[in-house]
JSON list of C-alpha atoms in Angstrom, two decimals:
[
{"chain": "W", "resi": 1, "resn": "ALA", "atom": "CA", "xyz": [-22.27, 27.93, 73.24]},
{"chain": "W", "resi": 2, "resn": "GLN", "atom": "CA", "xyz": [-23.15, 29.14, 69.79]},
{"chain": "W", "resi": 3, "resn": "SER", "atom": "CA", "xyz": [-21.76, 32.56, 68.98]},
{"chain": "W", "resi": 4, "resn": "VAL", "atom": "CA", "xyz": [-20.66, 35.08, 66.40]},
{"chain": "W", "resi": 5, "resn": "ALA", "atom": "CA", "xyz": [-17.65, 37.38, 66.62]},
{"chain": "W", "resi": 6, "resn": "GLN", "atom": "CA", "xyz": [-16.86, 40.48, 64.63]},
{"chain": "W", "resi": 7, "resn": "PRO", "atom": "CA", "xyz": [-13.33, 41.27, 65.77]},
{"chain": "W", "resi": 8, "resn": "GLU", "atom": "CA", "xyz": [-13.17, 44.81, 64.40]},
{"chain": "W", "resi": 9, "resn": "ASP", "atom": "CA", "xyz": [-15.26, 47.66, 65.80]},
{"chain": "W", "resi": 10, "resn": "GLN", "atom": "CA", "xyz": [-14.37, 49.80, 62.81]},
{"chain": "W", "resi": 11, "resn": "VAL", "atom": "CA", "xyz": [-12.81, 49.35, 59.37]},
{"chain": "W", "resi": 12, "resn": "ASN", "atom": "CA", "xyz": [-11.48, 52.27, 57.33]},
{"chain": "W", "resi": 13, "resn": "VAL", "atom": "CA", "xyz": [-10.99, 51.92, 53.59]},
{"chain": "W", "resi": 14, "resn": "ALA", "atom": "CA", "xyz": [-10.22, 54.39, 50.83]},
{"chain": "W", "resi": 15, "resn": "GLU", "atom": "CA", "xyz": [-12.78, 54.67, 48.05]},
{"chain": "W", "resi": 16, "resn": "GLY", "atom": "CA", "xyz": [-11.96, 52.34, 45.18]},
{"chain": "W", "resi": 17, "resn": "ASN", "atom": "CA", "xyz": [-9.97, 49.92, 47.33]},
{"chain": "W", "resi": 18, "resn": "PRO", "atom": "CA", "xyz": [-11.15, 46.41, 48.19]},
{"chain": "W", "resi": 19, "resn": "LEU", "atom": "CA", "xyz": [-12.79, 45.95, 51.56]},
{"chain": "W", "resi": 20, "resn": "THR", "atom": "CA", "xyz": [-13.14, 43.05, 53.98]},
{"chain": "W", "resi": 21, "resn": "VAL", "atom": "CA", "xyz": [-15.30, 42.90, 57.10]},
{"chain": "W", "resi": 22, "resn": "LYS", "atom": "CA", "xyz": [-14.49, 39.90, 59.25]},
{"chain": "W", "resi": 23, "resn": "CYS", "atom": "CA", "xyz": [-16.82, 37.43, 60.95]},
{"chain": "W", "resi": 24, "resn": "THR", "atom": "CA", "xyz": [-16.17, 34.16, 62.74]},
{"chain": "W", "resi": 25, "resn": "TYR", "atom": "CA", "xyz": [-18.74, 31.84, 64.21]},
{"chain": "W", "resi": 26, "resn": "SER", "atom": "CA", "xyz": [-19.22, 28.86, 66.48]},
{"chain": "W", "resi": 27, "resn": "VAL", "atom": "CA", "xyz": [-22.21, 26.55, 66.03]},
{"chain": "W", "resi": 28, "resn": "SER", "atom": "CA", "xyz": [-22.95, 22.88, 66.32]},
{"chain": "W", "resi": 29, "resn": "GLY", "atom": "CA", "xyz": [-23.88, 21.37, 62.99]},
{"chain": "W", "resi": 30, "resn": "ASN", "atom": "CA", "xyz": [-24.02, 23.07, 59.63]},
{"chain": "W", "resi": 31, "resn": "PRO", "atom": "CA", "xyz": [-24.10, 26.86, 59.84]},
{"chain": "W", "resi": 32, "resn": "TYR", "atom": "CA", "xyz": [-26.63, 29.15, 58.21]},
{"chain": "W", "resi": 33, "resn": "LEU", "atom": "CA", "xyz": [-24.82, 32.50, 57.93]},
{"chain": "W", "resi": 34, "resn": "PHE", "atom": "CA", "xyz": [-26.05, 36.00, 57.15]},
{"chain": "W", "resi": 35, "resn": "TRP", "atom": "CA", "xyz": [-24.85, 39.55, 56.60]},
{"chain": "W", "resi": 36, "resn": "TYR", "atom": "CA", "xyz": [-26.99, 42.61, 57.20]},
{"chain": "W", "resi": 37, "resn": "VAL", "atom": "CA", "xyz": [-26.26, 46.32, 56.70]},
{"chain": "W", "resi": 38, "resn": "GLN", "atom": "CA", "xyz": [-27.61, 49.26, 58.67]},
{"chain": "W", "resi": 39, "resn": "TYR", "atom": "CA", "xyz": [-27.40, 52.74, 57.21]},
{"chain": "W", "resi": 40, "resn": "PRO", "atom": "CA", "xyz": [-27.63, 55.72, 59.60]},
{"chain": "W", "resi": 41, "resn": "ASN", "atom": "CA", "xyz": [-31.07, 56.15, 61.17]},
{"chain": "W", "resi": 42, "resn": "ARG", "atom": "CA", "xyz": [-32.42, 53.11, 59.36]},
{"chain": "W", "resi": 43, "resn": "GLY", "atom": "CA", "xyz": [-33.30, 49.52, 60.16]},
{"chain": "W", "resi": 44, "resn": "LEU", "atom": "CA", "xyz": [-31.20, 46.57, 59.12]},
{"chain": "W", "resi": 45, "resn": "GLN", "atom": "CA", "xyz": [-31.28, 45.30, 55.53]},
{"chain": "W", "resi": 46, "resn": "PHE", "atom": "CA", "xyz": [-30.47, 41.77, 54.43]},
{"chain": "W", "resi": 47, "resn": "LEU", "atom": "CA", "xyz": [-27.36, 41.57, 52.21]},
{"chain": "W", "resi": 48, "resn": "LEU", "atom": "CA", "xyz": [-26.67, 37.88, 51.64]},
{"chain": "W", "resi": 49, "resn": "LYS", "atom": "CA", "xyz": [-26.74, 34.42, 53.14]},
{"chain": "W", "resi": 50, "resn": "TYR", "atom": "CA", "xyz": [-24.92, 31.11, 53.04]},
{"chain": "W", "resi": 51, "resn": "ILE", "atom": "CA", "xyz": [-26.92, 27.94, 53.48]},
{"chain": "W", "resi": 52, "resn": "THR", "atom": "CA", "xyz": [-25.08, 25.36, 51.42]},
{"chain": "W", "resi": 53, "resn": "GLY", "atom": "CA", "xyz": [-23.25, 25.02, 48.13]},
{"chain": "W", "resi": 54, "resn": "ASP", "atom": "CA", "xyz": [-20.67, 27.37, 46.68]},
{"chain": "W", "resi": 55, "resn": "ASN", "atom": "CA", "xyz": [-18.42, 28.90, 49.33]},
{"chain": "W", "resi": 56, "resn": "LEU", "atom": "CA", "xyz": [-18.54, 32.29, 47.61]},
{"chain": "W", "resi": 57, "resn": "VAL", "atom": "CA", "xyz": [-21.93, 33.91, 47.99]},
{"chain": "W", "resi": 58, "resn": "LYS", "atom": "CA", "xyz": [-22.96, 37.00, 46.06]},
{"chain": "W", "resi": 59, "resn": "GLY", "atom": "CA", "xyz": [-25.39, 39.54, 47.49]},
{"chain": "W", "resi": 60, "resn": "SER", "atom": "CA", "xyz": [-26.81, 43.01, 47.13]},
{"chain": "W", "resi": 61, "resn": "TYR", "atom": "CA", "xyz": [-24.88, 46.19, 46.22]},
{"chain": "W", "resi": 62, "resn": "GLY", "atom": "CA", "xyz": [-21.90, 44.24, 44.82]},
{"chain": "W", "resi": 63, "resn": "PHE", "atom": "CA", "xyz": [-21.05, 42.56, 48.11]},
{"chain": "W", "resi": 64, "resn": "GLU", "atom": "CA", "xyz": [-19.95, 38.95, 48.42]},
{"chain": "W", "resi": 65, "resn": "ALA", "atom": "CA", "xyz": [-18.94, 36.71, 51.31]},
{"chain": "W", "resi": 66, "resn": "GLU", "atom": "CA", "xyz": [-16.65, 33.75, 51.52]},
{"chain": "W", "resi": 67, "resn": "PHE", "atom": "CA", "xyz": [-17.54, 30.78, 53.71]},
{"chain": "W", "resi": 68, "resn": "ASN", "atom": "CA", "xyz": [-14.52, 28.97, 55.12]},
{"chain": "W", "resi": 69, "resn": "LYS", "atom": "CA", "xyz": [-15.46, 25.92, 57.13]},
{"chain": "W", "resi": 70, "resn": "SER", "atom": "CA", "xyz": [-11.99, 25.11, 58.42]},
{"chain": "W", "resi": 71, "resn": "GLN", "atom": "CA", "xyz": [-11.52, 28.62, 59.75]},
{"chain": "W", "resi": 72, "resn": "THR", "atom": "CA", "xyz": [-15.19, 28.97, 60.78]},
{"chain": "W", "resi": 73, "resn": "SER", "atom": "CA", "xyz": [-15.28, 32.33, 59.05]},
{"chain": "W", "resi": 74, "resn": "PHE", "atom": "CA", "xyz": [-17.69, 34.19, 56.82]},
{"chain": "W", "resi": 75, "resn": "HIS", "atom": "CA", "xyz": [-15.95, 37.41, 55.77]},
{"chain": "W", "resi": 76, "resn": "LEU", "atom": "CA", "xyz": [-17.78, 40.06, 53.80]},
{"chain": "W", "resi": 77, "resn": "LYS", "atom": "CA", "xyz": [-15.96, 41.49, 50.79]},
{"chain": "W", "resi": 78, "resn": "LYS", "atom": "CA", "xyz": [-16.29, 43.98, 47.98]},
{"chain": "W", "resi": 79, "resn": "PRO", "atom": "CA", "xyz": [-13.72, 44.50, 45.22]},
{"chain": "W", "resi": 80, "resn": "SER", "atom": "CA", "xyz": [-14.07, 48.30, 45.04]},
{"chain": "W", "resi": 81, "resn": "ALA", "atom": "CA", "xyz": [-15.51, 50.34, 47.90]},
{"chain": "W", "resi": 82, "resn": "LEU", "atom": "CA", "xyz": [-17.88, 53.26, 47.47]},
{"chain": "W", "resi": 83, "resn": "VAL", "atom": "CA", "xyz": [-18.39, 56.13, 49.91]},
{"chain": "W", "resi": 84, "resn": "SER", "atom": "CA", "xyz": [-22.05, 55.09, 50.03]},
{"chain": "W", "resi": 85, "resn": "ASP", "atom": "CA", "xyz": [-20.99, 51.71, 51.49]},
{"chain": "W", "resi": 86, "resn": "SER", "atom": "CA", "xyz": [-20.26, 53.49, 54.78]},
{"chain": "W", "resi": 87, "resn": "ALA", "atom": "CA", "xyz": [-22.58, 51.87, 57.30]},
{"chain": "W", "resi": 88, "resn": "LEU", "atom": "CA", "xyz": [-22.80, 49.39, 60.16]},
{"chain": "W", "resi": 89, "resn": "TYR", "atom": "CA", "xyz": [-22.46, 45.75, 59.14]},
{"chain": "W", "resi": 90, "resn": "PHE", "atom": "CA", "xyz": [-23.78, 42.80, 61.15]},
{"chain": "W", "resi": 91, "resn": "CYS", "atom": "CA", "xyz": [-22.95, 39.14, 60.80]},
{"chain": "W", "resi": 92, "resn": "ALA", "atom": "CA", "xyz": [-25.38, 36.55, 62.13]},
{"chain": "W", "resi": 93, "resn": "VAL", "atom": "CA", "xyz": [-25.65, 32.77, 62.40]},
{"chain": "W", "resi": 94, "resn": "ARG", "atom": "CA", "xyz": [-28.82, 30.79, 62.91]},
{"chain": "W", "resi": 95, "resn": "ASP", "atom": "CA", "xyz": [-29.00, 28.98, 66.23]},
{"chain": "W", "resi": 96, "resn": "THR", "atom": "CA", "xyz": [-29.27, 25.28, 65.43]},
{"chain": "W", "resi": 97, "resn": "LEU", "atom": "CA", "xyz": [-31.51, 24.65, 68.45]},
{"chain": "W", "resi": 98, "resn": "ASN", "atom": "CA", "xyz": [-34.18, 27.37, 68.30]},
{"chain": "W", "resi": 99, "resn": "TYR", "atom": "CA", "xyz": [-33.52, 28.69, 64.78]},
{"chain": "W", "resi": 100, "resn": "GLN", "atom": "CA", "xyz": [-33.22, 32.31, 65.91]},
{"chain": "W", "resi": 101, "resn": "LEU", "atom": "CA", "xyz": [-30.37, 34.49, 64.72]},
{"chain": "W", "resi": 102, "resn": "ILE", "atom": "CA", "xyz": [-27.32, 35.03, 66.89]},
{"chain": "W", "resi": 103, "resn": "TRP", "atom": "CA", "xyz": [-25.81, 38.40, 66.10]},
{"chain": "W", "resi": 104, "resn": "GLY", "atom": "CA", "xyz": [-22.35, 39.89, 66.10]},
{"chain": "W", "resi": 105, "resn": "ALA", "atom": "CA", "xyz": [-21.81, 43.30, 67.71]},
{"chain": "W", "resi": 106, "resn": "GLY", "atom": "CA", "xyz": [-21.42, 44.99, 64.34]},
{"chain": "W", "resi": 107, "resn": "THR", "atom": "CA", "xyz": [-18.56, 46.60, 62.45]},
{"chain": "W", "resi": 108, "resn": "LYS", "atom": "CA", "xyz": [-18.62, 50.23, 61.41]},
{"chain": "W", "resi": 109, "resn": "LEU", "atom": "CA", "xyz": [-17.32, 50.58, 57.87]},
{"chain": "W", "resi": 110, "resn": "ILE", "atom": "CA", "xyz": [-16.02, 54.01, 56.86]},
{"chain": "W", "resi": 111, "resn": "ILE", "atom": "CA", "xyz": [-15.13, 54.63, 53.24]},
{"chain": "W", "resi": 112, "resn": "LYS", "atom": "CA", "xyz": [-13.09, 57.78, 52.69]},
{"chain": "W", "resi": 113, "resn": "PRO", "atom": "CA", "xyz": [-13.08, 59.66, 49.36]},
{"chain": "Q", "resi": 1, "resn": "GLU", "atom": "CA", "xyz": [-44.68, 51.89, 51.10]},
{"chain": "Q", "resi": 2, "resn": "THR", "atom": "CA", "xyz": [-42.00, 50.11, 53.07]},
{"chain": "Q", "resi": 3, "resn": "GLY", "atom": "CA", "xyz": [-42.53, 46.50, 54.07]},
{"chain": "Q", "resi": 4, "resn": "VAL", "atom": "CA", "xyz": [-42.29, 47.03, 57.82]},
{"chain": "Q", "resi": 5, "resn": "THR", "atom": "CA", "xyz": [-43.45, 50.27, 59.38]},
{"chain": "Q", "resi": 6, "resn": "GLN", "atom": "CA", "xyz": [-42.75, 51.37, 62.95]},
{"chain": "Q", "resi": 7, "resn": "THR", "atom": "CA", "xyz": [-44.27, 54.26, 64.88]},
{"chain": "Q", "resi": 8, "resn": "PRO", "atom": "CA", "xyz": [-43.33, 56.45, 66.53]},
{"chain": "Q", "resi": 9, "resn": "ARG", "atom": "CA", "xyz": [-39.79, 56.94, 65.23]},
{"chain": "Q", "resi": 10, "resn": "HIS", "atom": "CA", "xyz": [-38.80, 58.81, 68.36]},
{"chain": "Q", "resi": 11, "resn": "LEU", "atom": "CA", "xyz": [-40.23, 58.63, 71.87]},
{"chain": "Q", "resi": 12, "resn": "VAL", "atom": "CA", "xyz": [-39.20, 60.35, 75.08]},
{"chain": "Q", "resi": 13, "resn": "MET", "atom": "CA", "xyz": [-40.86, 59.20, 78.27]},
{"chain": "Q", "resi": 14, "resn": "GLY", "atom": "CA", "xyz": [-40.51, 59.49, 82.00]},
{"chain": "Q", "resi": 15, "resn": "MET", "atom": "CA", "xyz": [-40.09, 56.46, 84.20]},
{"chain": "Q", "resi": 16, "resn": "THR", "atom": "CA", "xyz": [-43.73, 56.57, 85.33]},
{"chain": "Q", "resi": 17, "resn": "ASN", "atom": "CA", "xyz": [-45.27, 56.91, 81.86]},
{"chain": "Q", "resi": 18, "resn": "LYS", "atom": "CA", "xyz": [-47.07, 54.27, 79.84]},
{"chain": "Q", "resi": 19, "resn": "LYS", "atom": "CA", "xyz": [-46.53, 54.25, 76.11]},
{"chain": "Q", "resi": 20, "resn": "SER", "atom": "CA", "xyz": [-46.69, 51.81, 73.20]},
{"chain": "Q", "resi": 21, "resn": "LEU", "atom": "CA", "xyz": [-44.61, 51.12, 70.12]},
{"chain": "Q", "resi": 22, "resn": "LYS", "atom": "CA", "xyz": [-46.41, 49.93, 67.01]},
{"chain": "Q", "resi": 23, "resn": "CYS", "atom": "CA", "xyz": [-45.21, 47.78, 64.13]},
{"chain": "Q", "resi": 24, "resn": "GLU", "atom": "CA", "xyz": [-47.05, 46.86, 60.96]},
{"chain": "Q", "resi": 25, "resn": "GLN", "atom": "CA", "xyz": [-45.87, 44.57, 58.17]},
{"chain": "Q", "resi": 26, "resn": "HIS", "atom": "CA", "xyz": [-47.30, 44.46, 54.67]},
{"chain": "Q", "resi": 27, "resn": "LEU", "atom": "CA", "xyz": [-45.37, 41.42, 53.47]},
{"chain": "Q", "resi": 28, "resn": "GLY", "atom": "CA", "xyz": [-47.74, 38.61, 54.36]},
{"chain": "Q", "resi": 29, "resn": "HIS", "atom": "CA", "xyz": [-45.21, 37.14, 56.77]},
{"chain": "Q", "resi": 30, "resn": "ASN", "atom": "CA", "xyz": [-46.06, 34.71, 59.53]},
{"chain": "Q", "resi": 31, "resn": "ALA", "atom": "CA", "xyz": [-43.45, 35.67, 62.12]},
{"chain": "Q", "resi": 32, "resn": "MET", "atom": "CA", "xyz": [-42.74, 38.98, 63.82]},
{"chain": "Q", "resi": 33, "resn": "TYR", "atom": "CA", "xyz": [-39.99, 40.01, 66.22]},
{"chain": "Q", "resi": 34, "resn": "TRP", "atom": "CA", "xyz": [-38.99, 42.74, 68.66]},
{"chain": "Q", "resi": 35, "resn": "TYR", "atom": "CA", "xyz": [-35.29, 43.49, 69.03]},
{"chain": "Q", "resi": 36, "resn": "LYS", "atom": "CA", "xyz": [-33.43, 45.92, 71.26]},
{"chain": "Q", "resi": 37, "resn": "GLN", "atom": "CA", "xyz": [-30.37, 47.61, 69.75]},
{"chain": "Q", "resi": 38, "resn": "SER", "atom": "CA", "xyz": [-27.81, 49.31, 71.98]},
{"chain": "Q", "resi": 39, "resn": "ALA", "atom": "CA", "xyz": [-24.59, 50.86, 70.74]},
{"chain": "Q", "resi": 40, "resn": "LYS", "atom": "CA", "xyz": [-21.72, 48.45, 70.10]},
{"chain": "Q", "resi": 41, "resn": "LYS", "atom": "CA", "xyz": [-23.69, 45.44, 71.31]},
{"chain": "Q", "resi": 42, "resn": "PRO", "atom": "CA", "xyz": [-25.28, 42.55, 69.42]},
{"chain": "Q", "resi": 43, "resn": "LEU", "atom": "CA", "xyz": [-28.97, 42.84, 68.75]},
{"chain": "Q", "resi": 44, "resn": "GLU", "atom": "CA", "xyz": [-30.98, 41.47, 71.64]},
{"chain": "Q", "resi": 45, "resn": "LEU", "atom": "CA", "xyz": [-34.01, 39.38, 70.70]},
{"chain": "Q", "resi": 46, "resn": "MET", "atom": "CA", "xyz": [-36.89, 40.28, 73.01]},
{"chain": "Q", "resi": 47, "resn": "PHE", "atom": "CA", "xyz": [-39.97, 38.54, 71.65]},
{"chain": "Q", "resi": 48, "resn": "VAL", "atom": "CA", "xyz": [-40.95, 36.31, 68.75]},
{"chain": "Q", "resi": 49, "resn": "TYR", "atom": "CA", "xyz": [-44.45, 35.71, 67.49]},
{"chain": "Q", "resi": 50, "resn": "SER", "atom": "CA", "xyz": [-45.36, 33.03, 65.00]},
{"chain": "Q", "resi": 51, "resn": "LEU", "atom": "CA", "xyz": [-48.88, 33.05, 63.59]},
{"chain": "Q", "resi": 52, "resn": "GLU", "atom": "CA", "xyz": [-49.86, 35.45, 66.38]},
{"chain": "Q", "resi": 53, "resn": "GLU", "atom": "CA", "xyz": [-48.66, 33.12, 69.10]},
{"chain": "Q", "resi": 54, "resn": "ARG", "atom": "CA", "xyz": [-45.72, 34.11, 71.28]},
{"chain": "Q", "resi": 55, "resn": "VAL", "atom": "CA", "xyz": [-43.01, 31.49, 70.94]},
{"chain": "Q", "resi": 56, "resn": "GLU", "atom": "CA", "xyz": [-39.97, 33.17, 72.44]},
{"chain": "Q", "resi": 57, "resn": "ASN", "atom": "CA", "xyz": [-39.55, 35.45, 75.43]},
{"chain": "Q", "resi": 58, "resn": "ASN", "atom": "CA", "xyz": [-35.88, 35.95, 76.13]},
{"chain": "Q", "resi": 59, "resn": "SER", "atom": "CA", "xyz": [-36.09, 36.80, 79.82]},
{"chain": "Q", "resi": 60, "resn": "VAL", "atom": "CA", "xyz": [-37.38, 40.29, 79.14]},
{"chain": "Q", "resi": 61, "resn": "PRO", "atom": "CA", "xyz": [-38.48, 42.33, 82.19]},
{"chain": "Q", "resi": 62, "resn": "SER", "atom": "CA", "xyz": [-42.22, 42.53, 82.71]},
{"chain": "Q", "resi": 63, "resn": "ARG", "atom": "CA", "xyz": [-42.16, 46.30, 82.15]},
{"chain": "Q", "resi": 64, "resn": "PHE", "atom": "CA", "xyz": [-42.10, 45.35, 78.45]},
{"chain": "Q", "resi": 65, "resn": "SER", "atom": "CA", "xyz": [-45.34, 43.73, 77.33]},
{"chain": "Q", "resi": 66, "resn": "PRO", "atom": "CA", "xyz": [-45.88, 42.59, 73.73]},
{"chain": "Q", "resi": 67, "resn": "GLU", "atom": "CA", "xyz": [-49.17, 42.20, 71.93]},
{"chain": "Q", "resi": 68, "resn": "CYS", "atom": "CA", "xyz": [-49.85, 40.63, 68.54]},
{"chain": "Q", "resi": 69, "resn": "PRO", "atom": "CA", "xyz": [-53.55, 41.07, 67.63]},
{"chain": "Q", "resi": 70, "resn": "ASN", "atom": "CA", "xyz": [-53.07, 39.65, 64.12]},
{"chain": "Q", "resi": 71, "resn": "SER", "atom": "CA", "xyz": [-50.30, 38.55, 61.80]},
{"chain": "Q", "resi": 72, "resn": "SER", "atom": "CA", "xyz": [-49.74, 42.06, 60.44]},
{"chain": "Q", "resi": 73, "resn": "HIS", "atom": "CA", "xyz": [-49.51, 44.04, 63.68]},
{"chain": "Q", "resi": 74, "resn": "LEU", "atom": "CA", "xyz": [-47.22, 43.93, 66.68]},
{"chain": "Q", "resi": 75, "resn": "PHE", "atom": "CA", "xyz": [-47.13, 46.22, 69.69]},
{"chain": "Q", "resi": 76, "resn": "LEU", "atom": "CA", "xyz": [-44.69, 46.72, 72.53]},
{"chain": "Q", "resi": 77, "resn": "HIS", "atom": "CA", "xyz": [-46.33, 48.23, 75.59]},
{"chain": "Q", "resi": 78, "resn": "LEU", "atom": "CA", "xyz": [-43.99, 50.10, 77.89]},
{"chain": "Q", "resi": 79, "resn": "HIS", "atom": "CA", "xyz": [-44.50, 51.04, 81.55]},
{"chain": "Q", "resi": 80, "resn": "THR", "atom": "CA", "xyz": [-42.32, 52.09, 84.47]},
{"chain": "Q", "resi": 81, "resn": "LEU", "atom": "CA", "xyz": [-39.19, 51.91, 82.34]},
{"chain": "Q", "resi": 82, "resn": "GLN", "atom": "CA", "xyz": [-35.67, 52.58, 83.54]},
{"chain": "Q", "resi": 83, "resn": "PRO", "atom": "CA", "xyz": [-33.06, 54.89, 81.95]},
{"chain": "Q", "resi": 84, "resn": "GLU", "atom": "CA", "xyz": [-31.07, 51.81, 80.86]},
{"chain": "Q", "resi": 85, "resn": "ASP", "atom": "CA", "xyz": [-34.00, 50.86, 78.66]},
{"chain": "Q", "resi": 86, "resn": "SER", "atom": "CA", "xyz": [-33.12, 53.76, 76.37]},
{"chain": "Q", "resi": 87, "resn": "ALA", "atom": "CA", "xyz": [-32.26, 52.21, 73.01]},
{"chain": "Q", "resi": 88, "resn": "LEU", "atom": "CA", "xyz": [-33.41, 51.67, 69.45]},
{"chain": "Q", "resi": 89, "resn": "TYR", "atom": "CA", "xyz": [-36.25, 49.16, 69.32]},
{"chain": "Q", "resi": 90, "resn": "LEU", "atom": "CA", "xyz": [-36.49, 47.30, 66.05]},
{"chain": "Q", "resi": 91, "resn": "CYS", "atom": "CA", "xyz": [-39.39, 45.33, 64.70]},
{"chain": "Q", "resi": 92, "resn": "ALA", "atom": "CA", "xyz": [-38.80, 42.66, 62.08]},
{"chain": "Q", "resi": 93, "resn": "SER", "atom": "CA", "xyz": [-40.78, 40.06, 60.20]},
{"chain": "Q", "resi": 94, "resn": "SER", "atom": "CA", "xyz": [-39.96, 36.90, 58.30]},
{"chain": "Q", "resi": 95, "resn": "ARG", "atom": "CA", "xyz": [-41.81, 34.45, 56.12]},
{"chain": "Q", "resi": 96, "resn": "ASP", "atom": "CA", "xyz": [-41.77, 31.87, 58.87]},
{"chain": "Q", "resi": 97, "resn": "ARG", "atom": "CA", "xyz": [-40.23, 31.52, 62.29]},
{"chain": "Q", "resi": 98, "resn": "GLY", "atom": "CA", "xyz": [-36.64, 30.44, 61.80]},
{"chain": "Q", "resi": 99, "resn": "ALA", "atom": "CA", "xyz": [-36.30, 31.89, 58.32]},
{"chain": "Q", "resi": 100, "resn": "GLY", "atom": "CA", "xyz": [-33.05, 33.78, 58.57]},
{"chain": "Q", "resi": 101, "resn": "GLU", "atom": "CA", "xyz": [-33.98, 36.54, 56.15]},
{"chain": "Q", "resi": 102, "resn": "LEU", "atom": "CA", "xyz": [-35.57, 39.19, 58.31]},
{"chain": "Q", "resi": 103, "resn": "PHE", "atom": "CA", "xyz": [-37.17, 42.40, 57.13]},
{"chain": "Q", "resi": 104, "resn": "PHE", "atom": "CA", "xyz": [-36.70, 45.24, 59.56]},
{"chain": "Q", "resi": 105, "resn": "GLY", "atom": "CA", "xyz": [-38.53, 48.47, 60.25]},
{"chain": "Q", "resi": 106, "resn": "GLU", "atom": "CA", "xyz": [-36.57, 51.68, 60.74]},
{"chain": "Q", "resi": 107, "resn": "GLY", "atom": "CA", "xyz": [-36.85, 51.45, 64.49]},
{"chain": "Q", "resi": 108, "resn": "SER", "atom": "CA", "xyz": [-38.25, 53.49, 67.36]},
{"chain": "Q", "resi": 109, "resn": "ARG", "atom": "CA", "xyz": [-35.64, 55.50, 69.26]},
{"chain": "Q", "resi": 110, "resn": "LEU", "atom": "CA", "xyz": [-36.66, 55.44, 72.92]},
{"chain": "Q", "resi": 111, "resn": "THR", "atom": "CA", "xyz": [-35.26, 57.77, 75.54]},
{"chain": "Q", "resi": 112, "resn": "VAL", "atom": "CA", "xyz": [-36.24, 57.23, 79.17]},
{"chain": "Q", "resi": 113, "resn": "LEU", "atom": "CA", "xyz": [-35.65, 60.20, 81.43]}
]
């Protein structure tokens, strides 16, 4: 079965430090991978996607994600965290059969001043 | 004006009530979606419409009834709900069905008493 896993419910990072939010996936065929962010009391916002090409994808708000085919991972990263990055982050992969997104359970990112 | 607008933002209803959630998109997209978001769980896809035709119905109970009168509007009609239906209901749109970049509304927080 196709799936996405976000192994951490919560990640705590000090402001100014680098951050990583982990995501692993399982799909048949080539993966289309996505990250979304949800700020409190808001809907989800698209951050970035990997379709093909360079394994390092750059997105909004200074975020980037690294696609690793051998490890079936697509971790979200940022070199220097801001308090305003505190939010809920969702990884998703496109189902290769019906083209709908399969979502992870989300990771709460807390950036402390 | 945001791209996807949902009303109401908050709704409290009894199990015997009938109410509706409304979604409107101003992006010229061809596909619209209803998702259910519960705490610490992946987003659950409920319904997908493409060019006003329902193309996905992920085994949603009949007490949830969608309606898509045109490509800009989507409704979710609610009747005889259960307390476990309390959740955040998110509407989203995309350029086409299967396009992974979704644009979300801010959600309707539903509480069933």
